[in-house]
Amino acid sequence: MDNQNNKGSGPNNNRQGWGVILVTTLLVTFVVMGLYSLMQGSNPEEISYDKFLELVDDNKVDEVTLGSTRIYITLKKDAQNEDNSSAQGTGMNNIINQIEQQAQEGAGGEREPDYYTGVVNDDTLAQRLEDAGVTFGAEVPDTAGSLIFEVVVTVILPIVLLVILFNILMKRMTKGGGMMGIGKSNAKMYMEKETGVTFQDVAGEDEAKESLQEVVDFLHNPGKYSGIGAKLPKGALLVGPPGTGKTLLAKAVAGEAKVPFFSLSGSAFVEMYVGVGASRVRDLFKQAQQQAPCIVFIDEIDAIGKTRDTALGGNDEREQTLNQLLAEMDGFDTNKGLLILAATNRPEILDPALLRPGRFDRRIIVDKPDLKGRIDILKVHAKDVRMDDSVDLEAIALATSGAVGSDLANMINEAAINAVKHGRQVVSQKDLFEAVEVVLVGKEKKDRIMSKEERRIVSYHEVGHALVTALQKNTEPVQKITIVPRTMGALGYVMQTPEEEKFLNTKKELEAMIVVALGGRAAEEIVFDTVTTGAANDIEQATKIARAMITQYGMSERFGLMGLESIQNRYLDGRPVLNCGDATAGEIDEEVMRMLKAAYEEAKRLLAANREALDKIAAFLIEKETITGKEFMKIFREVKGIPEPDPENEEEAPKEERISMKPAAAVPENGQEEELEG
Ligand code: ADP
Ligand code: ZN
């Protein structure tokens, strides 16, 4: 792949150019000024005419220059030293003179005269000088030259400098990208002649691929469509959460159609220089049209395409850029085979003008992959990695509900790295599971030493979650419990195993999830009669579920089916927005509180009734740090007097290999922990 920065000389280069000019000018000025003052520093001293003659007769003069008004006298070197010391006296001057002399000699340059005297009408002077062996001649008039020099240094140069500085400052403050091409072109635009990516490299997004297939055909063969008079799409919007493969899809379209791929991020358009964004858009389209047929991909289009609300005065720069983009999209001729793809995870904030017919009128959803999608994505990325027979990608896919393509790609890579670290040539299933944990909850932090008491508390907390899970029918079986801290903040966590991927949760399941989330805190209270900060995330999680049950799922008796919240940006954090009155909001809070309280009491009741199991399993966990679901269930059954399940009956026991990392179930223990949502 030749991934080249398309155009080197952009505004950056221009800005750099100005910087270089500025610095050079400043340097030159200082050097010239310094030299000039040096020359000025050695002004000859005036002496009387008879003193001059005396010096000539004493054979002290080396050279004489006869000017029109002055006679300049240069002494012989030895005489000069002697004479200077007597004439000028001070030691400091002497040193300076010597340095100057040496500098002049070293440079081989002409020596400065030491004295000057007035011109006297003296016919014998020439003879006298000749007799004394003095070199003499008339002055070469260079005063005009030095005058010009002086004017340049003291007047013109500073003015030029000021003008340049002023110009640069003005550029920064005002609009316009005219002069010297500031704002022309595109710093972060990339062009690939061939992406080398095909639809086969994108897995699990079959609907999206299907929609794009048509587009590929059109790029292959624009004439076929235009001949019949069909209007071709100008742009398509790829909508979905980060990491689902939107960029990859765009590249695949270019790869399949064998056309060049231009890509640029929306945020690169919006800069501090007003007008730069618009000029970049213009430039981008100009270049793309020259290369057509081709694909132009604008990532994060929401950065420029936000609704132009003028409530706060808006952002001039962004608006200009957006207007330019709209104008360009309206302007180009589709028959050339130019297609604009844009990606966003916040389609709801886009300016409606962008979505009008003839612009980004196609919307292609690139959502999080389902179980089958995840299996396919894992397969695509496992292709180039050597794996042993133990590897079961299906199990990994099952354990990673909620993970997107980039997560899965990352996991395969982590697993390969892990294998190499252990000196193995092939990746095993164990490597993969470890990678799943690393990607979802971070690396193990073995160096983090917890005090004995902390380990006890964390153990009871985790076993609290696990025990409540096992005691409730509507939750997924426990797979693993650990109190080894993780880099992403968890001090310990419980993994649960889904038997299959769920798209729907029943009310009972959600209620059980809340009880499980509060099980950690309940164990702390029962055992230590005190509570810690470790439950912050559990509480947040529980509250979120309870709230959603009331406001979104119509699962509370009090409000019934009333839709009280709506999700604003579905492809990002899915933050809900209340759409009810203040009084109702207050009632919702009360209802949430009631539900959480009831769930907490239930958790405490369950744990208190099973105190023996709680103590035994916690003691085992403190000793081992990590225990499997099997070990957990063994103690649990022993205490409860439940017989071991029939090995035939698969349903009963969680399969060892099927470690689940369904993110919502990996209950993190730390407040700063990022939310893992399932
Ligand atoms: P987005 O643009 O949606 O944020 P990217 O296309 O940049 O996501 O995906 C990042 C990386 O994740 C890709 O380069 C690829 O390795 C992997 N990836 C993401 N989605 C998929 C997918 N559907 N199939 C295969 N690989 C994927
Ligand atoms: Zn917890």
XYZ file of C-alpha atoms and ligand atoms in Angstrom:
706
model
C 0.000 0.000 0.000
C 1.422 3.335 -0.858
C 0.128 5.488 1.844
C 1.376 8.883 0.997
C 0.755 12.266 2.361
C -0.772 13.743 -0.643
C 0.530 17.212 -0.650
C 3.490 18.410 1.299
C 3.228 22.143 0.941
C 0.304 23.182 2.951
C -0.429 26.088 5.184
C 1.938 24.612 7.685
C 4.787 24.971 5.267
C 3.785 28.500 4.513
C 3.666 29.315 8.169
C 7.038 27.698 8.569
C 8.334 29.733 5.640
C 7.313 32.935 7.316
C 8.959 31.828 10.516
C 12.211 31.151 8.721
C 12.132 34.523 6.989
C 11.456 36.264 10.264
C 14.236 34.563 12.157
C 16.756 35.048 9.365
C 15.948 38.717 9.054
C 16.323 39.215 12.768
C 19.652 37.391 12.809
C 21.030 39.302 9.853
C 19.999 42.580 11.440
C 21.721 41.793 14.694
C 24.906 40.680 12.975
C 25.015 43.738 10.737
C 24.295 46.075 13.616
C 27.016 44.449 15.654
C 29.584 44.808 12.880
C 28.569 48.350 12.287
C 28.993 49.346 15.906
C 32.354 47.598 15.926
C 33.505 49.711 13.028
C 32.189 52.802 14.667
C 33.942 51.830 17.857
C 37.441 52.436 16.411
C 37.161 56.041 15.398
C 40.551 57.693 14.755
C 41.690 60.386 17.118
C 42.428 63.924 15.975
C 45.985 65.191 16.291
C 47.715 68.381 15.256
C 49.567 68.671 11.949
C 52.944 69.111 13.563
C 52.410 66.058 15.739
C 51.675 64.217 12.461
C 54.916 65.415 10.946
C 56.739 64.469 14.089
C 55.362 60.914 13.851
C 56.471 60.714 10.214
C 59.973 61.900 11.061
C 60.202 59.482 13.974
C 59.498 56.731 11.466
C 56.400 55.670 13.305
C 53.931 55.998 10.438
C 53.105 53.057 8.260
C 50.472 54.459 5.961
C 48.804 57.748 5.161
C 45.581 58.340 3.306
C 45.038 61.816 1.934
C 41.412 62.775 1.959
C 39.877 65.982 0.697
C 39.468 67.417 4.186
C 41.418 65.021 6.387
C 44.599 63.059 6.408
C 44.298 59.641 7.975
C 47.331 58.213 9.657
C 48.024 54.594 10.369
C 50.927 53.857 12.670
C 53.440 51.072 12.375
C 52.474 48.151 14.593
C 55.190 48.540 17.186
C 54.788 52.266 17.297
C 51.078 51.912 17.588
C 51.247 49.874 20.786
C 53.650 52.266 22.378
C 51.775 55.276 21.232
C 48.375 53.985 22.206
C 49.490 53.228 25.683
C 50.786 56.732 26.089
C 48.050 58.473 24.203
C 45.009 56.665 25.523
C 46.370 55.344 28.714
C 43.679 53.155 30.117
C 44.373 49.461 30.226
C 40.929 48.514 29.109
C 41.124 50.517 25.888
C 44.472 49.023 25.246
C 43.154 45.533 25.446
C 40.249 46.396 23.205
C 42.612 47.960 20.685
C 44.785 44.920 20.676
C 41.843 42.661 20.170
C 40.681 44.804 17.299
C 44.096 44.774 15.778
C 44.386 41.071 16.045
C 40.993 40.636 14.541
C 41.936 42.862 11.655
C 45.212 41.124 11.070
C 43.634 37.747 11.352
C 41.022 38.673 8.816
C 43.730 40.074 6.600
C 41.618 43.144 6.245
C 42.687 46.744 5.931
C 43.782 48.347 9.128
C 41.870 51.253 10.593
C 43.704 54.595 10.789
C 44.818 55.578 14.257
C 44.707 59.343 13.842
C 43.552 62.032 11.533
C 44.535 65.620 11.056
C 43.430 68.547 8.932
C 44.727 69.125 5.431
C 47.389 71.802 5.273
C 48.729 73.244 2.044
C 52.089 71.560 2.340
C 53.970 70.804 -0.907
C 56.747 69.016 0.884
C 54.530 66.428 2.449
C 54.723 63.932 -0.399
C 58.503 64.072 -0.442
C 58.628 63.820 3.307
C 56.431 60.756 3.358
C 58.440 59.105 0.651
C 61.649 59.740 2.542
C 60.215 58.159 5.623
C 59.112 55.141 3.590
C 55.424 55.671 4.296
C 52.889 54.215 1.956
C 50.480 56.916 0.959
C 47.649 57.595 -1.401
C 44.454 59.537 -1.887
C 41.219 58.478 -0.206
C 38.841 56.258 -2.077
C 35.591 57.998 -1.376
C 33.320 55.411 0.158
C 31.251 57.646 2.341
C 28.237 57.261 0.047
C 28.388 53.482 0.471
C 28.581 53.577 4.214
C 25.824 56.141 4.331
C 23.504 53.818 2.425
C 24.576 51.021 4.690
C 23.769 53.086 7.734
C 20.349 54.033 6.422
C 19.527 50.418 5.589
C 20.478 49.163 9.020
C 18.913 51.864 11.106
C 15.816 52.782 9.133
C 14.718 50.386 6.398
C 15.408 47.085 8.086
C 13.382 47.813 11.214
C 10.503 49.041 9.070
C 10.556 45.912 6.939
C 10.641 43.790 10.061
C 7.739 45.623 11.600
C 5.681 45.270 8.455
C 6.328 41.529 8.331
C 5.470 41.078 12.007
C 2.356 43.131 11.658
C 1.245 41.097 8.695
C 1.713 37.828 10.520
C -0.233 39.077 13.508
C -3.019 40.323 11.296
C -3.240 36.934 9.608
C -3.728 35.276 12.953
C -6.446 37.618 14.033
C -8.533 38.165 10.968
C -10.273 36.042 8.459
C -9.119 35.286 5.010
C -6.689 32.876 3.518
C -5.637 34.968 0.588
C -2.145 36.265 0.927
C 0.675 33.850 0.337
C -1.740 30.950 0.274
C -2.214 30.585 3.999
C -4.998 28.095 4.465
C -4.585 26.441 1.156
C -4.589 22.689 1.083
C -4.738 19.960 3.599
C -2.378 18.893 6.285
C -3.937 15.640 7.327
C -5.328 14.268 4.128
C -4.252 10.856 3.005
C -4.510 9.259 -0.355
C -4.105 5.607 -1.080
C -3.917 4.558 -4.683
C -5.024 1.085 -3.716
C -6.316 0.239 -0.289
C -5.965 -3.480 -0.815
C -8.972 -3.989 1.439
C -11.926 -5.999 0.180
C -15.336 -6.825 1.540
C -13.896 -10.137 2.691
C -11.850 -8.277 5.261
C -14.981 -6.843 6.808
C -17.008 -9.363 8.743
C -20.331 -9.298 10.459
C -21.718 -6.261 8.695
C -23.633 -7.979 5.956
C -26.385 -5.393 5.563
C -23.879 -2.600 5.271
C -21.846 -4.525 2.733
C -24.918 -5.219 0.680
C -25.820 -1.546 0.460
C -22.308 -0.667 -0.493
C -22.034 -3.355 -3.132
C -24.303 -1.320 -5.345
C -22.114 1.709 -4.890
C -19.078 -0.310 -5.874
C -20.778 -1.325 -9.066
C -21.489 2.271 -9.850
C -17.877 3.260 -9.327
C -16.745 0.420 -11.527
C -19.004 1.437 -14.238
C -20.461 4.911 -13.980
C -21.477 4.944 -17.638
C -23.861 2.039 -17.215
C -25.995 4.016 -14.814
C -25.750 7.456 -16.333
C -26.490 6.036 -19.791
C -29.917 4.992 -18.662
C -30.448 8.262 -16.883
C -30.241 6.893 -13.366
C -29.244 9.363 -10.675
C -26.303 8.109 -8.746
C -25.664 8.629 -5.074
C -23.223 11.367 -4.198
C -22.718 10.423 -0.635
C -23.458 7.829 1.973
C -23.313 8.160 5.711
C -21.889 5.280 7.727
C -23.453 5.374 11.145
C -22.354 3.310 14.112
C -20.362 3.128 17.336
C -16.570 3.534 17.267
C -14.557 0.514 16.214
C -17.264 -1.253 14.263
C -15.396 -1.018 10.979
C -16.711 2.100 9.277
C -13.293 3.155 8.040
C -12.583 -0.397 7.036
C -15.807 -0.531 5.020
C -15.022 2.703 3.232
C -11.596 1.357 2.343
C -13.170 -1.863 1.179
C -15.441 0.059 -1.181
C -12.389 1.722 -2.700
C -10.539 -1.580 -2.781
C -13.386 -3.423 -4.459
C -13.905 -0.688 -7.010
C -10.126 -0.385 -7.489
C -10.223 3.378 -7.173
C -8.080 5.731 -5.067
C -9.114 6.426 -1.496
C -8.902 9.911 -0.020
C -9.424 10.157 3.688
C -9.574 12.991 6.072
C -11.002 13.530 9.508
C -13.751 16.065 10.076
C -11.883 17.525 12.994
C -8.979 18.349 10.691
C -11.188 20.824 8.880
C -11.990 22.878 11.875
C -8.960 24.839 12.879
C -8.167 28.055 14.600
C -7.666 29.898 11.346
C -10.980 31.060 10.089
C -11.440 30.176 6.470
C -8.922 27.349 6.463
C -11.592 24.681 6.763
C -13.556 25.968 3.817
C -10.420 26.250 1.759
C -9.481 22.681 2.654
C -12.849 21.427 1.535
C -12.416 23.247 -1.772
C -8.985 21.792 -2.191
C -10.058 18.287 -1.296
C -12.803 18.291 -3.884
C -10.547 19.758 -6.509
C -8.000 17.020 -6.028
C -10.606 14.311 -5.788
C -12.241 15.409 -8.989
C -8.923 15.225 -10.765
C -8.509 11.654 -9.534
C -12.090 10.518 -10.139
C -13.359 7.871 -10.058
C -12.426 7.742 -6.417
C -13.715 7.582 -2.855
C -13.488 10.460 -0.452
C -13.887 9.397 3.153
C -14.613 11.985 5.834
C -14.321 10.508 9.306
C -16.073 12.194 12.245
C -18.203 14.296 9.984
C -20.095 15.519 13.030
C -17.113 17.756 13.769
C -18.120 19.947 10.828
C -21.668 18.804 10.251
C -23.203 19.796 13.566
C -26.521 21.528 13.356
C -25.982 25.191 12.674
C -27.677 26.488 15.752
C -27.232 30.174 16.181
C -28.365 30.224 19.773
C -24.857 30.860 21.008
C -23.724 32.756 17.978
C -22.493 29.518 16.458
C -19.024 28.759 15.252
C -18.251 30.818 12.195
C -15.401 28.678 11.074
C -17.349 25.448 11.263
C -20.315 26.956 9.538
C -18.198 28.261 6.686
C -16.655 24.833 6.322
C -20.021 23.135 6.324
C -21.416 25.574 3.773
C -18.434 24.956 1.554
C -18.929 21.211 1.852
C -22.588 21.536 0.917
C -21.726 23.743 -2.020
C -19.083 21.306 -3.273
C -21.412 18.360 -2.923
C -24.068 20.136 -4.925
C -21.516 21.202 -7.474
C -19.811 18.052 -8.619
C -20.946 15.815 -11.370
C -21.691 12.280 -10.197
C -21.053 10.824 -13.591
C -17.361 11.197 -13.025
C -17.571 8.529 -10.348
C -16.808 10.518 -7.254
C -18.381 9.161 -4.087
C -18.244 10.752 -0.676
C -18.489 8.434 2.315
C -18.723 9.911 5.768
C -18.710 8.296 9.190
C -20.288 9.388 12.419
C -21.434 7.963 15.695
C -23.719 10.882 16.390
C -26.099 11.077 13.454
C -28.701 12.911 15.514
C -26.621 16.049 15.776
C -25.947 16.386 12.055
C -27.287 19.374 10.226
C -30.381 18.312 8.280
C -28.985 20.081 5.219
C -26.285 17.406 5.019
C -28.872 14.668 4.786
C -30.960 16.143 2.006
C -31.330 14.346 -1.318
C -28.246 14.730 -3.444
C -25.997 14.901 -0.405
C -25.585 12.193 2.234
C -28.960 10.791 1.448
C -28.057 7.190 2.154
C -27.609 6.040 5.675
C -25.797 2.788 6.269
C -25.932 1.399 9.784
C -22.741 -0.236 11.017
C -23.799 -1.475 14.420
C -22.133 -3.593 17.073
C -21.807 -7.167 15.818
C -24.032 -9.948 17.110
C -22.761 -13.385 18.109
C -22.412 -14.587 14.530
C -20.807 -11.330 13.530
C -18.294 -11.622 16.325
C -17.433 -15.171 15.312
C -16.859 -14.013 11.741
C -14.747 -11.067 12.799
C -12.638 -13.308 15.025
C -12.197 -15.676 12.095
C -11.046 -12.869 9.801
C -8.417 -11.776 12.271
C -7.434 -15.308 13.284
C -6.588 -16.054 9.659
C -3.071 -14.723 9.927
C -2.388 -16.072 13.411
C -1.302 -19.599 14.168
C -3.719 -21.251 16.570
C -3.728 -24.703 18.156
C -6.599 -27.177 18.358
C -7.836 -25.945 21.710
C -9.050 -22.714 20.137
C -12.794 -22.313 20.006
C -13.613 -18.919 18.567
C -17.294 -19.433 19.199
C -16.679 -19.563 22.931
C -14.714 -16.345 22.721
C -17.472 -14.686 20.740
C -20.029 -15.799 23.301
C -17.960 -14.318 26.064
C -17.599 -10.953 24.392
C -21.071 -9.644 23.889
C -20.902 -5.920 23.367
C -17.386 -5.992 21.948
C -16.861 -4.312 18.574
C -14.608 -5.268 15.683
C -11.635 -3.288 16.909
C -11.909 -4.936 20.355
C -11.926 -8.371 18.787
C -9.020 -7.596 16.485
C -7.205 -6.346 19.526
C -7.918 -9.519 21.500
C -6.482 -11.778 18.825
C -3.378 -9.665 18.738
C -3.029 -9.645 22.533
C -3.368 -13.409 22.558
C -0.618 -13.766 19.964
C 1.633 -11.471 21.963
C 0.874 -13.467 25.084
C 1.849 -16.703 23.337
C 5.122 -15.205 22.180
C 5.815 -13.923 25.672
C 5.540 -17.461 26.951
C 7.824 -18.742 24.250
C 5.124 -20.573 22.335
C 4.691 -20.749 18.581
C 0.907 -21.051 18.509
C -1.955 -19.351 20.263
C -4.071 -21.398 22.659
C -7.575 -20.884 23.942
C -6.115 -19.856 27.277
C -4.191 -17.035 25.591
C -7.392 -15.874 24.004
C -9.322 -15.834 27.261
C -6.557 -13.928 28.932
C -6.653 -11.455 26.091
C -10.394 -11.065 26.515
C -9.837 -10.111 30.118
C -7.011 -7.762 29.256
C -9.079 -5.937 26.659
C -12.165 -5.703 28.842
C -10.791 -5.118 32.341
C -7.112 -4.378 31.857
C -3.940 -6.209 32.721
C -3.311 -7.908 36.056
C -1.600 -5.629 38.494
C 0.401 -8.082 40.517
C 2.589 -5.455 42.101
C -0.310 -3.729 43.756
C -0.159 -5.010 47.300
C -3.376 -5.016 49.250
C -3.298 -5.176 53.011
C -4.593 -8.316 54.680
C -7.732 -6.567 55.784
C -8.338 -5.187 52.281
C -7.954 -8.605 50.766
C -10.517 -9.921 53.213
C -12.983 -7.182 52.385
C -12.524 -7.518 48.626
C -12.902 -11.302 48.879
C -16.141 -11.106 50.817
C -17.389 -8.442 48.443
C -16.740 -10.573 45.375
C -18.091 -13.734 46.928
C -21.151 -11.685 47.876
C -21.767 -10.976 44.187
C -21.103 -14.586 43.223
C -23.214 -16.133 45.939
C -26.188 -13.933 45.206
C -25.765 -14.926 41.573
C -25.798 -18.611 42.389
C -28.750 -18.249 44.737
C -30.937 -16.556 42.172
C -32.496 -18.412 39.307
C -32.528 -15.564 36.825
C -28.843 -14.856 36.629
C -26.010 -16.342 34.668
C -23.763 -18.905 36.351
C -20.532 -17.788 37.929
C -17.455 -18.518 35.864
C -14.562 -17.044 37.745
C -13.908 -14.978 40.840
C -10.680 -13.109 41.339
C -9.171 -10.597 43.722
C -6.132 -9.883 41.549
C -6.363 -6.160 40.807
C -6.513 -5.008 37.207
C -4.971 -1.973 35.583
C -8.310 -0.575 34.564
C -9.199 -0.122 38.220
C -10.992 -3.242 39.379
C -9.766 -4.643 42.680
C -11.502 -7.888 41.905
C -14.414 -9.131 39.888
C -16.808 -11.935 39.163
C -17.245 -13.283 35.673
C -20.510 -14.769 34.611
C -21.332 -17.023 31.701
C -24.222 -16.507 29.378
C -25.399 -19.744 27.856
C -26.431 -17.938 24.750
C -26.626 -14.424 23.499
C -29.624 -12.549 24.764
C -31.364 -9.770 22.930
C -34.172 -9.460 25.430
C -34.084 -9.360 29.188
C -37.131 -10.138 31.275
C -38.187 -8.016 34.189
C -37.155 -10.827 36.560
C -33.688 -10.960 35.027
C -33.195 -7.253 35.403
C -34.335 -7.371 39.009
C -31.926 -10.211 39.654
C -29.124 -8.181 38.060
C -29.765 -5.371 40.511
C -29.643 -7.749 43.461
C -26.362 -9.220 42.162
C -24.866 -5.763 41.715
C -25.694 -4.908 45.318
C -24.534 -8.303 46.632
C -20.974 -7.050 47.138
C -21.969 -4.193 49.374
C -24.437 -6.433 51.241
C -21.661 -8.918 52.074
C -19.461 -6.106 53.396
C -22.214 -4.903 55.674
C -23.151 -8.327 56.996
C -19.598 -9.477 57.680
C -17.759 -6.316 58.698
C -20.694 -4.264 59.844
C -19.250 -1.419 57.842
C -19.154 -0.405 54.211
C -16.369 0.713 51.873
C -15.965 2.841 48.786
C -15.467 -0.305 46.719
C -19.099 -0.504 45.712
C -19.311 2.784 43.823
C -19.555 1.163 40.422
C -21.963 -1.500 41.575
C -24.259 1.191 42.867
C -24.054 3.129 39.643
C -24.796 0.008 37.646
C -27.751 -0.964 39.841
C -29.197 2.527 39.687
C -28.902 2.607 35.934
C -30.770 -0.641 35.519
C -33.497 0.374 37.955
C -33.940 3.721 36.264
C -34.120 2.229 32.800
C -36.721 -0.281 33.987
C -38.913 2.565 35.158
C -38.374 5.182 32.496
C -37.693 3.161 29.355
C -38.973 -0.369 29.691
C -42.324 0.310 31.319
C -41.570 -2.166 34.096
C -42.814 -0.262 37.109
C -46.338 -0.431 38.404
C -46.324 3.203 39.326
C -45.718 4.604 35.852
C -46.671 1.694 33.699
C -45.993 2.128 30.021
C -45.221 5.792 30.062
C -42.044 6.605 28.161
C -40.203 8.903 30.510
C -36.771 8.974 28.964
C -35.380 8.688 25.502
C -31.896 7.788 24.440
C -30.053 10.621 22.850
C -27.023 9.259 21.141
C -27.579 5.630 20.661
C -24.187 4.939 19.105
C -22.105 6.503 21.802
C -22.790 6.338 25.523
C -26.546 6.036 25.069
C -27.185 8.696 27.665
C -30.909 9.032 28.365
C -32.738 12.325 28.443
C -35.773 12.869 30.630
C -38.900 13.955 28.907
C -41.307 14.565 31.732
C -42.170 17.289 34.175
C -40.238 18.097 37.342
C -42.841 16.548 39.603
C -42.693 13.282 37.692
C -38.894 13.355 37.773
C -39.061 13.543 41.552
C -41.421 10.590 41.628
C -39.111 8.592 39.396
C -36.275 9.181 41.824
C -38.431 7.927 44.649
C -39.360 4.832 42.716
C -35.703 4.132 41.876
C -34.827 4.477 45.541
C -37.578 2.089 46.529
C -36.443 -0.534 44.050
C -32.794 -0.299 45.085
C -33.677 -0.550 48.734
C -35.785 -3.643 48.164
C -33.025 -5.235 46.099
C -30.421 -4.478 48.756
C -32.587 -6.037 51.474
C -33.015 -9.109 49.273
C -29.254 -9.394 48.788
C -28.626 -9.122 52.506
C -31.338 -11.689 53.233
C -29.854 -14.183 50.768
C -26.339 -13.792 52.146
C -27.332 -13.922 55.792
C -29.208 -17.136 55.132
C -26.080 -18.609 53.526
C -23.447 -17.275 55.859
C -21.567 -20.557 56.048
C -21.108 -20.745 52.291
C -20.094 -17.099 52.240
C -17.371 -17.604 54.856
C -16.020 -20.799 53.328
C -15.821 -19.523 49.791
C -14.323 -16.215 50.897
C -11.629 -18.031 52.898
C -10.815 -20.134 49.842
C -10.622 -17.046 47.643
C -8.342 -15.201 50.067
C -5.994 -18.156 49.897
C -6.129 -18.736 46.129
C -6.763 -15.217 44.793
C -8.556 -16.652 41.776
C -11.089 -19.472 41.798
C -13.056 -21.025 38.995
C -16.791 -21.361 38.774
C -16.357 -25.103 39.305
C -14.452 -24.669 42.557
C -17.007 -22.148 43.668
C -19.922 -24.466 42.938
C -18.180 -27.386 44.654
C -17.988 -25.571 47.994
C -21.438 -24.128 47.482
C -22.966 -27.568 46.945
C -21.061 -29.096 49.834
C -22.359 -26.494 52.220
C -25.879 -26.659 50.853
C -25.874 -30.452 50.672
C -26.741 -30.398 46.971
C -25.567 -33.492 45.087
C -23.071 -33.091 42.228
C -24.909 -32.685 38.951
C -25.143 -35.453 36.429
C -22.274 -34.996 33.976
C -24.723 -35.912 31.210
C -26.818 -32.965 32.095
C -24.866 -30.186 30.451
C -27.253 -27.437 31.474
C -26.483 -27.729 35.150
C -22.825 -27.035 35.262
C -21.225 -24.116 33.502
C -18.762 -25.319 30.930
C -15.257 -24.674 32.051
C -14.122 -23.341 28.712
C -17.020 -21.040 28.377
C -15.636 -18.265 30.438
C -17.873 -15.343 29.978
C -16.787 -11.826 29.982
C -20.143 -10.367 29.256
C -19.009 -6.888 30.193
C -21.965 -6.011 32.408
C -21.208 -9.029 34.507
C -17.605 -8.179 35.142
C -18.498 -6.011 38.056
C -15.666 -3.604 38.599
C -14.883 -2.563 42.108
C -13.500 0.848 41.704
C -15.135 4.202 41.251
C -12.811 5.384 38.500
C -13.387 2.274 36.530
C -14.788 2.787 33.092
C -18.217 1.460 32.603
C -18.473 -1.902 31.014
C -21.866 -2.176 29.577
C -23.512 -5.216 28.150
P -14.478 2.745 12.914
O -14.061 3.496 11.715
O -15.895 2.271 12.854
O -14.206 3.426 14.216
P -12.382 1.010 12.092
O -12.802 0.708 10.712
O -11.339 2.046 12.249
O -13.630 1.395 12.978
O -11.929 -0.342 12.795
C -10.683 -0.481 13.425
C -10.123 -1.858 13.204
O -10.932 -2.840 13.829
C -10.095 -2.258 11.762
O -8.924 -1.834 11.145
C -10.184 -3.776 11.831
O -8.934 -4.338 12.082
C -11.048 -4.002 13.037
N -12.451 -4.168 12.665
C -13.471 -3.350 13.019
N -14.627 -3.795 12.527
C -14.356 -4.908 11.825
C -15.148 -5.832 11.078
N -16.463 -5.670 10.953
N -14.522 -6.861 10.494
C -13.209 -7.030 10.627
N -12.410 -6.214 11.309
C -12.957 -5.158 11.919
Zn -18.757 -5.138 43.449
